[in-house]
mmCIF file of C-alpha atoms and ligand atoms in Angstrom:
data_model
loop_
_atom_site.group_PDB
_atom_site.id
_atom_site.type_symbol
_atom_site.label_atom_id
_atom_site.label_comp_id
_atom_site.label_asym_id
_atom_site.label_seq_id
_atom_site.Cartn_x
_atom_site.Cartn_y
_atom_site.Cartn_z
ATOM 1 C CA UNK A 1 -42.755 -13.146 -53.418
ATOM 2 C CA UNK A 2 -42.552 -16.783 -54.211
ATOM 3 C CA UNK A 3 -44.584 -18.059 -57.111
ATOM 4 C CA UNK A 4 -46.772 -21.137 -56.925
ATOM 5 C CA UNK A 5 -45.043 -23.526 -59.107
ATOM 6 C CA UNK A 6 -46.206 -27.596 -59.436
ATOM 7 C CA UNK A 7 -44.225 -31.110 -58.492
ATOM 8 C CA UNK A 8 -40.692 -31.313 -58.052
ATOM 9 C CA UNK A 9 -40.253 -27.751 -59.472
ATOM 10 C CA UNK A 10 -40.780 -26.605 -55.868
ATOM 11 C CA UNK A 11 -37.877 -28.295 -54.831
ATOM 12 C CA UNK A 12 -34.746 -26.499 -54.077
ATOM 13 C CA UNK A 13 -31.230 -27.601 -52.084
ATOM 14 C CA UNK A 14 -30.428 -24.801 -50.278
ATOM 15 C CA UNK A 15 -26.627 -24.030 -49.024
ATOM 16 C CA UNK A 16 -26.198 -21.343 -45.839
ATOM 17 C CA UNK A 17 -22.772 -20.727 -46.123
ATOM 18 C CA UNK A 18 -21.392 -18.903 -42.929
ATOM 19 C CA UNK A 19 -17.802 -17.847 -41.426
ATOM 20 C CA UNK A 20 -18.069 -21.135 -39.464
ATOM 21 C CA UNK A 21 -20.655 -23.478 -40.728
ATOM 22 C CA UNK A 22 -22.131 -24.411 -43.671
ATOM 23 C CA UNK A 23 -25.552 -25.860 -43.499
ATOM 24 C CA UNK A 24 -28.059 -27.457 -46.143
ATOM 25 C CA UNK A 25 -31.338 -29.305 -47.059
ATOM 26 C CA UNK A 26 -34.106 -29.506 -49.525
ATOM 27 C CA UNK A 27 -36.377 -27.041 -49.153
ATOM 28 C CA UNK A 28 -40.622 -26.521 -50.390
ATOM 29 C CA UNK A 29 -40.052 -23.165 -52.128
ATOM 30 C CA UNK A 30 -43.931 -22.801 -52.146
ATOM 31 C CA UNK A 31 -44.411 -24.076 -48.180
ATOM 32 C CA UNK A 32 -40.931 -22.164 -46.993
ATOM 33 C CA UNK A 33 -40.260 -25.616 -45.077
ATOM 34 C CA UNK A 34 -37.379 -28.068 -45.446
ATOM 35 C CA UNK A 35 -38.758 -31.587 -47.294
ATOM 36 C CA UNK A 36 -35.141 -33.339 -45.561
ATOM 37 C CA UNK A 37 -33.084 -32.786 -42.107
ATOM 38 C CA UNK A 38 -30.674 -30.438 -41.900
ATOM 39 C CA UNK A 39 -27.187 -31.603 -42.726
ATOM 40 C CA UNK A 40 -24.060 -29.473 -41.480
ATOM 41 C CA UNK A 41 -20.328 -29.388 -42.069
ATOM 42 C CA UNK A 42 -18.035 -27.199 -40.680
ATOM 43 C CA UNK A 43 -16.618 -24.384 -43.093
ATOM 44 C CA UNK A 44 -13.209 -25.339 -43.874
ATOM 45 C CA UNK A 45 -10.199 -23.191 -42.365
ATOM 46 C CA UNK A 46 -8.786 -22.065 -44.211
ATOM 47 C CA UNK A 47 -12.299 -21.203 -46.349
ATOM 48 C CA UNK A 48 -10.438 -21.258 -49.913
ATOM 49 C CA UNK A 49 -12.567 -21.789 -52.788
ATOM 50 C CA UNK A 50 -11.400 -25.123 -53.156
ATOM 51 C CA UNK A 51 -11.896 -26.112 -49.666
ATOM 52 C CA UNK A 52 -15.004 -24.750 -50.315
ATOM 53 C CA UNK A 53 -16.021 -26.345 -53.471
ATOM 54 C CA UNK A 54 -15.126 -29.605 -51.662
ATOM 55 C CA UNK A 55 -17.588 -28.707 -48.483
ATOM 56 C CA UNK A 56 -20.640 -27.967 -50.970
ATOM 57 C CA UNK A 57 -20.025 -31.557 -52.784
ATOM 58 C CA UNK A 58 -20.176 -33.365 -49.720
ATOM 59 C CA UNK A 59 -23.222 -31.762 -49.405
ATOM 60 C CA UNK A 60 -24.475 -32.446 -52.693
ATOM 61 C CA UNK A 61 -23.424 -36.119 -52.004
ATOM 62 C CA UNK A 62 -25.054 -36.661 -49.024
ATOM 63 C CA UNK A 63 -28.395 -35.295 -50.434
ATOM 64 C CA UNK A 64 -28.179 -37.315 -53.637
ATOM 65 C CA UNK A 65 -28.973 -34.074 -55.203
ATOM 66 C CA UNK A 66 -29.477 -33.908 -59.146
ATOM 67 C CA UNK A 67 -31.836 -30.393 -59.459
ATOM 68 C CA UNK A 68 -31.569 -26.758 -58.291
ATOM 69 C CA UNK A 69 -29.162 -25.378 -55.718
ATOM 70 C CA UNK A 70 -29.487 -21.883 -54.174
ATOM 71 C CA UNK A 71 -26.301 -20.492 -52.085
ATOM 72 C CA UNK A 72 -26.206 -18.027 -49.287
ATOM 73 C CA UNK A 73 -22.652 -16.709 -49.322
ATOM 74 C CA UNK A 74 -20.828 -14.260 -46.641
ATOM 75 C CA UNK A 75 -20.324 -11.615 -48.778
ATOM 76 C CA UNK A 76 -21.351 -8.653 -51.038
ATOM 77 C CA UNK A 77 -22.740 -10.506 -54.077
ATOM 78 C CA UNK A 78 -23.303 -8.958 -57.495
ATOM 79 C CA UNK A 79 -24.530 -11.528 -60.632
ATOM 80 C CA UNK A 80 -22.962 -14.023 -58.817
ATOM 81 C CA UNK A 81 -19.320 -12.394 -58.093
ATOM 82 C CA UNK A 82 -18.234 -11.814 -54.558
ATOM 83 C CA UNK A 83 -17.404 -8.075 -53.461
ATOM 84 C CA UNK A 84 -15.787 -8.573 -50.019
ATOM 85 C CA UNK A 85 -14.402 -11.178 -48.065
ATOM 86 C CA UNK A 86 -14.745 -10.600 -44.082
ATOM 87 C CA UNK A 87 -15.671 -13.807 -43.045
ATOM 88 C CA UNK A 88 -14.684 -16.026 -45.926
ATOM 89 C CA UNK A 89 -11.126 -16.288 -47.596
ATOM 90 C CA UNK A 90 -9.653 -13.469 -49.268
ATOM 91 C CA UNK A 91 -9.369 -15.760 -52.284
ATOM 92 C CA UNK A 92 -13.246 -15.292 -53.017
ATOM 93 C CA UNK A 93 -12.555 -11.738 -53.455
ATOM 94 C CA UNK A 94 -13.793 -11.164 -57.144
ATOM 95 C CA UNK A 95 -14.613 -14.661 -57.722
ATOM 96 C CA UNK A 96 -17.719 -15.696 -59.618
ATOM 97 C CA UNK A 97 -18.979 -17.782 -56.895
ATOM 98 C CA UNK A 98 -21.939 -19.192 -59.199
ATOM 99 C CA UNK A 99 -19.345 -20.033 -61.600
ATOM 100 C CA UNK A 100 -16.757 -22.045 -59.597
ATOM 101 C CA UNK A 101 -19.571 -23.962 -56.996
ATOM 102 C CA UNK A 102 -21.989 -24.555 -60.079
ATOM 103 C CA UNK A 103 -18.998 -25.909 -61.969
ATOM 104 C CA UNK A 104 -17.398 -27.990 -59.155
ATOM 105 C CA UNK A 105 -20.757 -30.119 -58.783
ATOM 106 C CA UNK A 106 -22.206 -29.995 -62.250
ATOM 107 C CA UNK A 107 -25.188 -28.505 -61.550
ATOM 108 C CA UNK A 108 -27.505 -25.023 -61.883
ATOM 109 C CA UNK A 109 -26.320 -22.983 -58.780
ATOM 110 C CA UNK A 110 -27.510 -19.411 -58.180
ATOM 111 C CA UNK A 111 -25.696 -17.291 -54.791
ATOM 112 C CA UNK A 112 -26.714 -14.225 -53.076
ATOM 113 C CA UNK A 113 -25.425 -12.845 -49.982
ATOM 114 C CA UNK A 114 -26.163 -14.719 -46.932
ATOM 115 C CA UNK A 115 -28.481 -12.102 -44.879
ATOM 116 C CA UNK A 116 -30.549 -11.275 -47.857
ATOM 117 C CA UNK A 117 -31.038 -14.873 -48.274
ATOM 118 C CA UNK A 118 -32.291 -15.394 -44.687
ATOM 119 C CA UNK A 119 -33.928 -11.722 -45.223
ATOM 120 C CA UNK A 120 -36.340 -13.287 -48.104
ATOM 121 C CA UNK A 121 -37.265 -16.157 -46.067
ATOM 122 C CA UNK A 122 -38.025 -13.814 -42.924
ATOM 123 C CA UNK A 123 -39.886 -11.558 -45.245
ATOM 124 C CA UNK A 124 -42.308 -14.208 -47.200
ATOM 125 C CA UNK A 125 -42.130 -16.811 -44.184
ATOM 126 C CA UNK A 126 -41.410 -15.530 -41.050
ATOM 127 C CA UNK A 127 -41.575 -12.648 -38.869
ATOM 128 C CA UNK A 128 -41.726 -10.001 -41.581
ATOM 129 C CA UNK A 129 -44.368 -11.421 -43.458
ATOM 130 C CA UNK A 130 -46.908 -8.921 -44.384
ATOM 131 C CA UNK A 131 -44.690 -6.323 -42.856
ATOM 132 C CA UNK A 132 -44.686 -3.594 -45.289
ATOM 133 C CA UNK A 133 -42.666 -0.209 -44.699
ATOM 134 C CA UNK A 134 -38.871 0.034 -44.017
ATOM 135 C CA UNK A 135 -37.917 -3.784 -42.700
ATOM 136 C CA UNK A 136 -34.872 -4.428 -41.668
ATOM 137 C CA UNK A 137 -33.729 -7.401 -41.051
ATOM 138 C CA UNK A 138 -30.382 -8.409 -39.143
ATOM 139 C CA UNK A 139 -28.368 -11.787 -39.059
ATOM 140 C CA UNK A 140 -26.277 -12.036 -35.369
ATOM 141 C CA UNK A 141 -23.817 -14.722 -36.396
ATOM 142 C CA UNK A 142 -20.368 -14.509 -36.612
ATOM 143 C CA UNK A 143 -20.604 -11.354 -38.332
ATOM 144 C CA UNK A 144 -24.007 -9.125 -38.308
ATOM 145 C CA UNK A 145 -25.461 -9.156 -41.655
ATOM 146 C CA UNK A 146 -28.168 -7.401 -42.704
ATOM 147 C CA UNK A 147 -31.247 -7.235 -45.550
ATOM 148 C CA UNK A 148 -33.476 -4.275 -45.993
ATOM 149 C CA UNK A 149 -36.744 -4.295 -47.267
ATOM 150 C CA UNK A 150 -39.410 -1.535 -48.716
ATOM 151 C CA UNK A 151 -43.039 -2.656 -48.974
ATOM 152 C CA UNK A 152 -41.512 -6.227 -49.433
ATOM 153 C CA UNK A 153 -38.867 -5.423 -51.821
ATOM 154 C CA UNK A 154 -35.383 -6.061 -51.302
ATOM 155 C CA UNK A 155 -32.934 -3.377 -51.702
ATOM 156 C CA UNK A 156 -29.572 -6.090 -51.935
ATOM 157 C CA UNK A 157 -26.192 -6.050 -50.308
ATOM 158 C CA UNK A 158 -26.502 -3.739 -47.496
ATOM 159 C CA UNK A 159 -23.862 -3.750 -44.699
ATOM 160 C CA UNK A 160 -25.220 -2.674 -41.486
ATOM 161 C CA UNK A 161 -22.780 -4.747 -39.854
ATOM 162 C CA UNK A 162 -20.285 -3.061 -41.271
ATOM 163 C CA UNK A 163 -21.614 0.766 -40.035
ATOM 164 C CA UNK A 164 -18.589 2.372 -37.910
ATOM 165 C CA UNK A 165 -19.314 1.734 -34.428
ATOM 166 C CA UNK A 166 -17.338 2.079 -31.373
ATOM 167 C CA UNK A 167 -14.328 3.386 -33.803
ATOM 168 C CA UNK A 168 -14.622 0.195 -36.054
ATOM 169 C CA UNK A 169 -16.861 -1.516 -38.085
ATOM 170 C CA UNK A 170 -20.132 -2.247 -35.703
ATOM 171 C CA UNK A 171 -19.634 -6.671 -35.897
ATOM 172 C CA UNK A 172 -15.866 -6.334 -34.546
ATOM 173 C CA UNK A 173 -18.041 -5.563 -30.959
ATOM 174 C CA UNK A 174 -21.458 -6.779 -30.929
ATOM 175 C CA UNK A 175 -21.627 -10.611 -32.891
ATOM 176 C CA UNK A 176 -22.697 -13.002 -31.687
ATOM 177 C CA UNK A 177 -19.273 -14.570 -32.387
ATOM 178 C CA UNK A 178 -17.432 -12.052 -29.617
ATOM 179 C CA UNK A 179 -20.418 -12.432 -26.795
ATOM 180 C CA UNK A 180 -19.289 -16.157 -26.907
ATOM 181 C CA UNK A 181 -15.755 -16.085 -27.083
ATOM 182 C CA UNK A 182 -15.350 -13.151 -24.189
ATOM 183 C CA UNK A 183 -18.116 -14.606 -22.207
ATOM 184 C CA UNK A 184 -19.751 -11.386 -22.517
ATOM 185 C CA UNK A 185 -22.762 -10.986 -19.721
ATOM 186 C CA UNK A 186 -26.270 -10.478 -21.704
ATOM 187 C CA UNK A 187 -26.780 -7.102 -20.095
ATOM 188 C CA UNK A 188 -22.952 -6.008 -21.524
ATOM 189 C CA UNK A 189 -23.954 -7.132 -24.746
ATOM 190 C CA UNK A 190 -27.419 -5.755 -24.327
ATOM 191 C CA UNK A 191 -26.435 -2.241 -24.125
ATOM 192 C CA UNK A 192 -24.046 -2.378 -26.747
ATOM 193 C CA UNK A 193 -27.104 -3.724 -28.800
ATOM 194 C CA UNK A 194 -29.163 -1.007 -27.865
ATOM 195 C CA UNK A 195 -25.878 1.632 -29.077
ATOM 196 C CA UNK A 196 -25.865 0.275 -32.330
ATOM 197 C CA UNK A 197 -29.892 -0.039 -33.186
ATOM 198 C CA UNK A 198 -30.062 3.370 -31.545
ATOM 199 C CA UNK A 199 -27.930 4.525 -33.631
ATOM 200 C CA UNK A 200 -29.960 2.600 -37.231
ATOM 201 C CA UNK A 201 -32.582 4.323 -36.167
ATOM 202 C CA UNK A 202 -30.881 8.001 -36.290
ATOM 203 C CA UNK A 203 -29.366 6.876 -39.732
ATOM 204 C CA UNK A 204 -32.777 4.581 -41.030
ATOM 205 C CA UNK A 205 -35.582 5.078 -39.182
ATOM 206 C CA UNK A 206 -36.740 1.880 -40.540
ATOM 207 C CA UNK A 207 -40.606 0.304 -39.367
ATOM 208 C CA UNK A 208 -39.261 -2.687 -37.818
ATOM 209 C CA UNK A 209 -36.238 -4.674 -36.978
ATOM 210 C CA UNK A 210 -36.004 -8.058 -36.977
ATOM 211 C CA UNK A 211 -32.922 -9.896 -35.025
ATOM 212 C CA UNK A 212 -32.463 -13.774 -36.424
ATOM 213 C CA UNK A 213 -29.246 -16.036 -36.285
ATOM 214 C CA UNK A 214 -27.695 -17.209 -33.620
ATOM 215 C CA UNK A 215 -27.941 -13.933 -31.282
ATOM 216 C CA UNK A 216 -31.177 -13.675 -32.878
ATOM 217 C CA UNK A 217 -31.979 -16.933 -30.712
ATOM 218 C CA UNK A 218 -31.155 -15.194 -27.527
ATOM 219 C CA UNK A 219 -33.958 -12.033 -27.944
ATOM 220 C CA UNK A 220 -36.051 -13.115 -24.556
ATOM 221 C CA UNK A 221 -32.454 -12.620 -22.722
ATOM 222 C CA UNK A 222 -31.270 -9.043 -24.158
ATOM 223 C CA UNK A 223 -34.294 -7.380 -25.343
ATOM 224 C CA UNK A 224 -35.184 -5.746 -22.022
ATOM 225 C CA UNK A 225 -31.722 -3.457 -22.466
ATOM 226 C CA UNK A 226 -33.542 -2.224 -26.067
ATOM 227 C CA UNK A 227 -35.028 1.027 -25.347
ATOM 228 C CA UNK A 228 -35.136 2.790 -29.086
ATOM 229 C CA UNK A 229 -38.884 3.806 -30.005
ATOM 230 C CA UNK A 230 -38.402 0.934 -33.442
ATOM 231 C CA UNK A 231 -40.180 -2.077 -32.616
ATOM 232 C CA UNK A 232 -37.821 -4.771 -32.466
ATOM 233 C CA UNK A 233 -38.665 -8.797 -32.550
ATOM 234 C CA UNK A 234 -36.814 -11.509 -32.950
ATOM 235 C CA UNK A 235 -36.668 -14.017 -36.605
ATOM 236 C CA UNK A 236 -39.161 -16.442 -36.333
ATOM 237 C CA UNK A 237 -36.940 -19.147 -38.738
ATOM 238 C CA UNK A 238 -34.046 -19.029 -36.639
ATOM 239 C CA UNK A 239 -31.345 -21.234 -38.306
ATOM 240 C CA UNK A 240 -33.469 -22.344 -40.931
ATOM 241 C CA UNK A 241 -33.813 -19.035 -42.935
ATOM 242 C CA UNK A 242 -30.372 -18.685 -44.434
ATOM 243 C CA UNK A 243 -31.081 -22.184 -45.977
ATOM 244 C CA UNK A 244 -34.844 -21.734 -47.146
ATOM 245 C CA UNK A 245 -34.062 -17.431 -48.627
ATOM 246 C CA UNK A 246 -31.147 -19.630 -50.914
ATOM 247 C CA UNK A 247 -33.213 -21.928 -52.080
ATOM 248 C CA UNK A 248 -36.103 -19.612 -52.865
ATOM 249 C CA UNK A 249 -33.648 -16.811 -54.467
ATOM 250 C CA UNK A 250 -32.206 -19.794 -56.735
ATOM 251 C CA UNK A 251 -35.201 -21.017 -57.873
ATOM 252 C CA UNK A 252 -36.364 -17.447 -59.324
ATOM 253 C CA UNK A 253 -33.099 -16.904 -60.590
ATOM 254 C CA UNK A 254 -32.911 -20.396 -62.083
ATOM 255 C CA UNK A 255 -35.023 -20.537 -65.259
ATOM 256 C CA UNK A 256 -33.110 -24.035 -67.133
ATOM 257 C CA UNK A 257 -35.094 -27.237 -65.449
ATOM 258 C CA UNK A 258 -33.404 -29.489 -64.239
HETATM 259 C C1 BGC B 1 -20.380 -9.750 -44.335
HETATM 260 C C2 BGC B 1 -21.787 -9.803 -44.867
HETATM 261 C C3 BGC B 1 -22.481 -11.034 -44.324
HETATM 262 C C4 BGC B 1 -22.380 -11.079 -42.826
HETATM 263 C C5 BGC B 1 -22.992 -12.330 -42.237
HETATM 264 C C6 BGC B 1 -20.404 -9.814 -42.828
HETATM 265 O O1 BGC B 1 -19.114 -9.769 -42.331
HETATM 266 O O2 BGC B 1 -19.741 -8.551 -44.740
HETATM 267 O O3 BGC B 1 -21.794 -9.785 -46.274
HETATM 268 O O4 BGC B 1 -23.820 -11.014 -44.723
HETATM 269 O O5 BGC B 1 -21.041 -11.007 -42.406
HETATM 270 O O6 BGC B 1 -22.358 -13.476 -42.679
#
């Protein structure tokens, strides 16, 4: 949970970066509420680190920013080192992400994985707060991320989106990414939702889901196909979570002031 902390100490940038966007601003780590607008650029194709690096200091520029940044990143994170690669460049593979981004813009940078960023924002600020039990939380972007929670607690780096499903890994069919580009009819992709959460709940049997990102958005038009005996609701921080869980993961992690 987030500690009270005083004056500009609550102030965090946060990065969400995602297989197509990358999306910032300067977040109240105590309120769980951006202080600026949201600035986006698109990811860069191809997503290199040094494309990369470049993306994060136009961000930095165009926030002025001289204090703490917190990173969502697209991929298995451990003490700051990326473990996969499916929506990012193969070049990150094994890269110390803190290392290069923190290095590239000269200042204290902590990254976790994307979904367990928007995960601890959902789970202190939105619709898992107080939620104790078996949480899961899912991102529908252009992969399906996920971030599972006991009592609270954060149990990092799952890959839900990455259970076998339909013969391959369950994103390939049901992101949000696929319903767009094949036009996919919200009762098709409905059912195909309910397939794969029926079958987290044989495997989990978690409390609750939660659905945010971009398919999260579009609960009121699928959730009638969701028939599993889970309750299931959508994120309450829709875009903003990925941003705020960063900034608020950094700032724990972060112990030099800036
Ligand atoms: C990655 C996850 C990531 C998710 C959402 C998946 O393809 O494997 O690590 O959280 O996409 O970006």
């Amino acid at each position: 949970m987030v500690k009270q902390r005083k004056g500009s100490e609550n102030r965090v940038l946060g990065i969400d970066i995602g297989g197509t966007g990358c999306k910032a601003a300067i977040v109240d780590i105590e309120e769980g509420k951006f202080l600026t607008e949201r600035f986006r650029l698109d990811t860069p194709q191809p997503s290199t680190p040094k494309a990369v690096c470049q993306t994060v200091k136009k961000i930095i520029q165009h926030f002025d920013w001289k204090g703490k940044v917190g990173v969502g990143f697209p991929a298995i994170m451990k003490k700051g080192v990326a473990f996969s690669a499916a929506n990012i460049h193969k070049d990150w593979l094994h890269t110390n992400v803190e290392k290069v981004l923190s290095k590239a813009i000269n200042l204290p940078l902590k990254a976790t994985n994307d979904a367990d960023a928007a995960g601890i924002a959902a789970i202190n600020f939105g619709a898992g707060k107080g939620e104790n039990g078996v949480v899961l939380f899912l991102t529908i972007g252009t992969g399906i991320g996920s971030a599972l929670f006991l009592d609270g607690q954060l149990s990092p780096n799952t890959e839900f989106g990455h259970l076998f499903f339909k013969k391959e890994i369950a994103e390939k069919s049901i992101s949000n990414a696929l319903r767009k580009r094949e036009n996919l009819s919200y009762k098709k992709w409905g059912k195909s939702w309910n397939e794969y959460l029926l079958h987290i709940e044989r495997v989990l049997n978690p409390d609750l889901v939660i659905l945010g990102g971009g398919g999260g958005k579009k609960f009121k038009e699928f959730e009638q196909y969701l028939k599993l005996d889970t309750k299931v609701i959508p994120a309450i921080l829709k875009n903003d979570a990925g941003i705020i869980g960063a900034a608020i993961y950094a700032h724990e992690k972060i112990k030099v002031e800036v």
